[in-house]
Amino acid sequence: ADKQSGCTTSVVPLVNRHLFVAKKSFGSCCLFDIRKISPTRKESAMVWNMHAPKSAVNATLSSCCSGIAVDPTQTIVVAPFADGKRRNHFALWSLTNGQLIGTKLGNATNGKTGIGLPHCELRATITPSWQLETDQDGTSITKKKSNAWSLWFKSGQVEPQSPSCVGSIHQLTFRGRPDEFDIGCQIE
């Protein structure tokens, strides 16, 4: 583990069998090329070392955020981190150039302070985006959103006496094509 990034907590291989993305415990991600791994090579296997803004990340609290996901075109990586106010965020980086595209505030952890910790588990599975609508007669229906994709995460305030199942499930929706840098993002 390095002191700036922490330990590797999640790994996702890309379709290109030579590349994989690793999430670090303090909120950063790295893109690696396994063709560069060799006991005789002095060169690093790391292609990109991707960090969220240091002023936004609380390393200790971010260790409670796990998971990593890559968009369907495998050009964007998404990873959770926590700030000093105990709120979860999602960082989006370009796998093309390693640059931070932006961050999105996740749900607040219910405003409690004290010994509780923000907790976020991001699933790597990409799904279609869905929205709940109400018909004229008051019946709720679920409709698939066009031109959108989603990730799912579990989040909530975790207290020492809380059972491990405490938390709520949220959909992180991305509008537009995942290969465009101006994608919209909303939490539902």
mmCIF file of C-alpha atoms in Angstrom:
data_model
loop_
_atom_site.group_PDB
_atom_site.id
_atom_site.type_symbol
_atom_site.label_atom_id
_atom_site.label_comp_id
_atom_site.label_asym_id
_atom_site.label_seq_id
_atom_site.Cartn_x
_atom_site.Cartn_y
_atom_site.Cartn_z
ATOM 1 C CA ALA A 1 0.000 0.000 0.000
ATOM 2 C CA ASP A 2 1.192 3.500 -0.670
ATOM 3 C CA LYS A 3 0.491 6.278 1.843
ATOM 4 C CA GLN A 4 -1.324 8.537 -0.645
ATOM 5 C CA SER A 5 -3.663 5.978 -2.216
ATOM 6 C CA GLY A 6 -4.043 3.161 0.296
ATOM 7 C CA CYS A 7 -4.489 -0.533 -0.458
ATOM 8 C CA THR A 8 -6.150 -1.995 -3.540
ATOM 9 C CA THR A 9 -9.748 -2.857 -2.658
ATOM 10 C CA SER A 10 -11.355 -3.686 -6.029
ATOM 11 C CA VAL A 11 -10.133 -4.816 -9.451
ATOM 12 C CA VAL A 12 -12.041 -4.832 -12.756
ATOM 13 C CA PRO A 13 -10.508 -6.344 -15.921
ATOM 14 C CA LEU A 14 -11.300 -4.558 -19.190
ATOM 15 C CA VAL A 15 -12.343 -6.249 -22.444
ATOM 16 C CA ASN A 16 -8.801 -5.593 -23.660
ATOM 17 C CA ARG A 17 -7.305 -8.543 -21.784
ATOM 18 C CA HIS A 18 -4.111 -6.613 -21.050
ATOM 19 C CA LEU A 19 -5.720 -3.814 -19.026
ATOM 20 C CA PHE A 20 -7.385 -3.670 -15.626
ATOM 21 C CA VAL A 21 -8.561 -0.928 -13.277
ATOM 22 C CA ALA A 22 -7.861 -1.027 -9.535
ATOM 23 C CA LYS A 23 -9.597 1.054 -6.857
ATOM 24 C CA LYS A 24 -7.545 2.132 -3.881
ATOM 25 C CA SER A 25 -8.968 2.421 -0.359
ATOM 26 C CA PHE A 26 -8.552 6.216 -0.177
ATOM 27 C CA GLY A 27 -10.700 6.918 -3.268
ATOM 28 C CA SER A 28 -8.224 6.889 -6.165
ATOM 29 C CA CYS A 29 -8.034 4.473 -9.120
ATOM 30 C CA CYS A 30 -5.248 3.162 -11.318
ATOM 31 C CA LEU A 31 -5.220 1.714 -14.832
ATOM 32 C CA PHE A 32 -2.628 -1.047 -15.310
ATOM 33 C CA ASP A 33 -1.242 -2.834 -18.372
ATOM 34 C CA ILE A 34 -0.195 -6.368 -17.380
ATOM 35 C CA ARG A 35 2.100 -6.642 -20.384
ATOM 36 C CA LYS A 36 4.427 -4.277 -18.498
ATOM 37 C CA ILE A 37 4.641 -6.537 -15.434
ATOM 38 C CA SER A 38 7.911 -8.394 -15.365
ATOM 39 C CA PRO A 39 10.576 -9.049 -12.739
ATOM 40 C CA THR A 40 13.232 -7.801 -15.161
ATOM 41 C CA ARG A 41 11.497 -4.579 -16.247
ATOM 42 C CA LYS A 42 12.105 -1.381 -14.297
ATOM 43 C CA GLU A 43 9.091 0.305 -15.932
ATOM 44 C CA SER A 44 5.841 0.603 -13.971
ATOM 45 C CA ALA A 45 2.792 -1.320 -15.171
ATOM 46 C CA MET A 46 0.638 1.686 -14.237
ATOM 47 C CA VAL A 47 -0.797 3.597 -17.203
ATOM 48 C CA TRP A 48 -2.851 6.192 -15.255
ATOM 49 C CA ASN A 49 -2.953 7.121 -11.578
ATOM 50 C CA MET A 50 -6.331 8.823 -11.143
ATOM 51 C CA HIS A 51 -7.130 10.928 -8.040
ATOM 52 C CA ALA A 52 -10.169 12.887 -6.934
ATOM 53 C CA PRO A 53 -9.391 16.430 -5.746
ATOM 54 C CA LYS A 54 -7.375 16.104 -2.527
ATOM 55 C CA SER A 55 -9.403 18.878 -0.904
ATOM 56 C CA ALA A 56 -12.586 16.804 -1.383
ATOM 57 C CA VAL A 57 -11.346 13.417 -0.137
ATOM 58 C CA ASN A 58 -11.165 12.251 3.462
ATOM 59 C CA ALA A 59 -8.846 9.229 3.242
ATOM 60 C CA THR A 60 -10.004 7.616 6.489
ATOM 61 C CA LEU A 61 -13.714 7.898 5.689
ATOM 62 C CA SER A 62 -13.121 6.865 2.050
ATOM 63 C CA SER A 63 -11.881 3.495 3.280
ATOM 64 C CA CYS A 64 -15.594 2.746 3.977
ATOM 65 C CA CYS A 65 -16.396 3.173 0.267
ATOM 66 C CA SER A 66 -15.888 0.120 -1.928
ATOM 67 C CA GLY A 67 -16.448 -0.973 -5.488
ATOM 68 C CA ILE A 68 -15.548 0.239 -8.933
ATOM 69 C CA ALA A 69 -17.379 0.226 -12.258
ATOM 70 C CA VAL A 70 -16.506 0.818 -15.892
ATOM 71 C CA ASP A 71 -19.053 2.178 -18.387
ATOM 72 C CA PRO A 72 -20.297 0.026 -21.318
ATOM 73 C CA THR A 73 -17.794 1.531 -23.788
ATOM 74 C CA GLN A 74 -14.974 1.063 -21.265
ATOM 75 C CA THR A 75 -13.890 4.692 -21.530
ATOM 76 C CA ILE A 76 -15.012 5.896 -18.079
ATOM 77 C CA VAL A 77 -14.337 4.494 -14.609
ATOM 78 C CA VAL A 78 -16.573 5.339 -11.620
ATOM 79 C CA ALA A 79 -15.510 4.957 -7.975
ATOM 80 C CA PRO A 80 -16.908 6.158 -4.637
ATOM 81 C CA PHE A 81 -15.135 8.221 -1.987
ATOM 82 C CA ALA A 82 -16.147 10.175 1.139
ATOM 83 C CA ASP A 83 -15.533 13.763 2.148
ATOM 84 C CA GLY A 84 -14.843 15.249 5.584
ATOM 85 C CA LYS A 85 -18.566 15.921 6.105
ATOM 86 C CA ARG A 86 -19.289 12.165 5.923
ATOM 87 C CA ARG A 87 -20.937 12.378 2.496
ATOM 88 C CA ASN A 88 -20.417 9.900 -0.323
ATOM 89 C CA HIS A 89 -19.299 11.083 -3.755
ATOM 90 C CA PHE A 90 -18.603 9.365 -7.070
ATOM 91 C CA ALA A 91 -15.562 10.284 -9.144
ATOM 92 C CA LEU A 92 -15.620 9.772 -12.925
ATOM 93 C CA TRP A 93 -12.324 9.486 -14.798
ATOM 94 C CA SER A 94 -11.504 9.054 -18.462
ATOM 95 C CA LEU A 95 -9.685 5.802 -19.212
ATOM 96 C CA THR A 96 -8.514 7.411 -22.458
ATOM 97 C CA ASN A 97 -6.370 10.089 -20.809
ATOM 98 C CA GLY A 98 -6.615 9.466 -17.031
ATOM 99 C CA GLN A 99 -8.213 12.874 -16.380
ATOM 100 C CA LEU A 100 -10.954 13.498 -13.835
ATOM 101 C CA ILE A 101 -14.224 14.173 -15.689
ATOM 102 C CA GLY A 102 -16.010 15.227 -12.532
ATOM 103 C CA THR A 103 -17.486 14.182 -9.221
ATOM 104 C CA LYS A 104 -21.093 13.645 -8.213
ATOM 105 C CA LEU A 105 -22.423 13.945 -4.678
ATOM 106 C CA GLY A 106 -24.134 10.755 -3.609
ATOM 107 C CA ASN A 107 -26.730 10.642 -0.898
ATOM 108 C CA ALA A 108 -25.906 12.301 2.405
ATOM 109 C CA THR A 109 -25.379 9.887 5.266
ATOM 110 C CA ASN A 110 -28.375 11.288 7.221
ATOM 111 C CA GLY A 111 -26.477 14.138 8.874
ATOM 112 C CA LYS A 112 -25.375 12.226 11.951
ATOM 113 C CA THR A 113 -21.976 12.888 13.366
ATOM 114 C CA GLY A 114 -19.981 11.077 15.984
ATOM 115 C CA ILE A 115 -18.758 7.526 15.654
ATOM 116 C CA GLY A 116 -20.849 6.578 12.620
ATOM 117 C CA LEU A 117 -19.128 6.151 9.262
ATOM 118 C CA PRO A 118 -20.340 6.804 5.714
ATOM 119 C CA HIS A 119 -20.675 3.536 3.883
ATOM 120 C CA CYS A 120 -20.965 2.959 0.138
ATOM 121 C CA GLU A 121 -20.806 -0.272 -1.876
ATOM 122 C CA LEU A 122 -20.809 0.314 -5.649
ATOM 123 C CA ARG A 123 -21.729 -2.635 -7.895
ATOM 124 C CA ALA A 124 -19.761 -3.082 -11.113
ATOM 125 C CA THR A 125 -22.786 -4.365 -13.056
ATOM 126 C CA ILE A 126 -24.141 -1.982 -15.706
ATOM 127 C CA THR A 127 -27.928 -2.045 -16.115
ATOM 128 C CA PRO A 128 -30.493 -0.161 -18.179
ATOM 129 C CA SER A 129 -31.912 2.911 -16.438
ATOM 130 C CA TRP A 130 -35.422 2.718 -15.055
ATOM 131 C CA GLN A 131 -37.778 5.318 -13.709
ATOM 132 C CA LEU A 132 -40.960 5.021 -11.697
ATOM 133 C CA GLU A 133 -43.938 6.831 -13.196
ATOM 134 C CA THR A 134 -47.553 7.131 -12.142
ATOM 135 C CA ASP A 135 -50.428 6.648 -14.602
ATOM 136 C CA GLN A 136 -53.489 8.895 -14.640
ATOM 137 C CA ASP A 137 -55.343 6.358 -12.502
ATOM 138 C CA GLY A 138 -52.564 6.408 -9.868
ATOM 139 C CA THR A 139 -50.986 3.098 -10.842
ATOM 140 C CA SER A 140 -47.195 3.033 -10.561
ATOM 141 C CA ILE A 141 -45.298 1.658 -13.538
ATOM 142 C CA THR A 142 -41.612 1.211 -14.228
ATOM 143 C CA LYS A 143 -40.331 2.473 -17.569
ATOM 144 C CA LYS A 144 -36.956 1.981 -19.177
ATOM 145 C CA LYS A 145 -35.189 5.277 -19.911
ATOM 146 C CA SER A 146 -33.843 5.686 -23.411
ATOM 147 C CA ASN A 147 -30.250 6.761 -23.999
ATOM 148 C CA ALA A 148 -29.233 6.055 -20.379
ATOM 149 C CA TRP A 149 -27.446 3.436 -18.286
ATOM 150 C CA SER A 150 -27.179 2.841 -14.557
ATOM 151 C CA LEU A 151 -25.061 1.620 -11.713
ATOM 152 C CA TRP A 152 -26.410 0.587 -8.322
ATOM 153 C CA PHE A 153 -24.996 1.247 -4.893
ATOM 154 C CA LYS A 154 -25.832 0.547 -1.264
ATOM 155 C CA SER A 155 -25.301 3.420 1.092
ATOM 156 C CA GLY A 156 -26.188 4.544 4.565
ATOM 157 C CA GLN A 157 -24.882 5.539 7.949
ATOM 158 C CA VAL A 158 -23.300 2.546 9.647
ATOM 159 C CA GLU A 159 -23.202 2.631 13.440
ATOM 160 C CA PRO A 160 -21.217 0.092 15.491
ATOM 161 C CA GLN A 161 -24.418 -1.588 16.779
ATOM 162 C CA SER A 162 -26.152 -1.617 13.367
ATOM 163 C CA PRO A 163 -26.714 -4.935 11.597
ATOM 164 C CA SER A 164 -24.705 -5.372 8.384
ATOM 165 C CA CYS A 165 -27.866 -5.113 6.269
ATOM 166 C CA VAL A 166 -28.511 -1.465 7.241
ATOM 167 C CA GLY A 167 -28.503 0.871 4.271
ATOM 168 C CA SER A 168 -30.515 1.718 1.223
ATOM 169 C CA ILE A 169 -30.172 0.881 -2.465
ATOM 170 C CA HIS A 170 -29.815 3.689 -5.018
ATOM 171 C CA GLN A 171 -29.614 3.901 -8.795
ATOM 172 C CA LEU A 172 -26.862 6.100 -10.241
ATOM 173 C CA THR A 173 -28.149 7.088 -13.700
ATOM 174 C CA PHE A 174 -26.010 8.346 -16.551
ATOM 175 C CA ARG A 175 -27.749 10.155 -19.404
ATOM 176 C CA GLY A 176 -26.309 10.244 -22.886
ATOM 177 C CA ARG A 177 -23.711 8.086 -24.501
ATOM 178 C CA PRO A 178 -21.034 6.872 -22.096
ATOM 179 C CA ASP A 179 -18.261 7.772 -24.551
ATOM 180 C CA GLU A 180 -19.153 11.488 -24.417
ATOM 181 C CA PHE A 181 -17.481 13.625 -21.769
ATOM 182 C CA ASP A 182 -20.587 15.736 -21.154
ATOM 183 C CA ILE A 183 -22.653 12.860 -19.774
ATOM 184 C CA GLY A 184 -25.216 13.796 -17.174
ATOM 185 C CA CYS A 185 -25.443 11.947 -13.902
ATOM 186 C CA GLN A 186 -28.185 11.766 -11.293
ATOM 187 C CA ILE A 187 -28.892 9.792 -8.158
ATOM 188 C CA GLU A 188 -32.315 8.194 -7.756
#
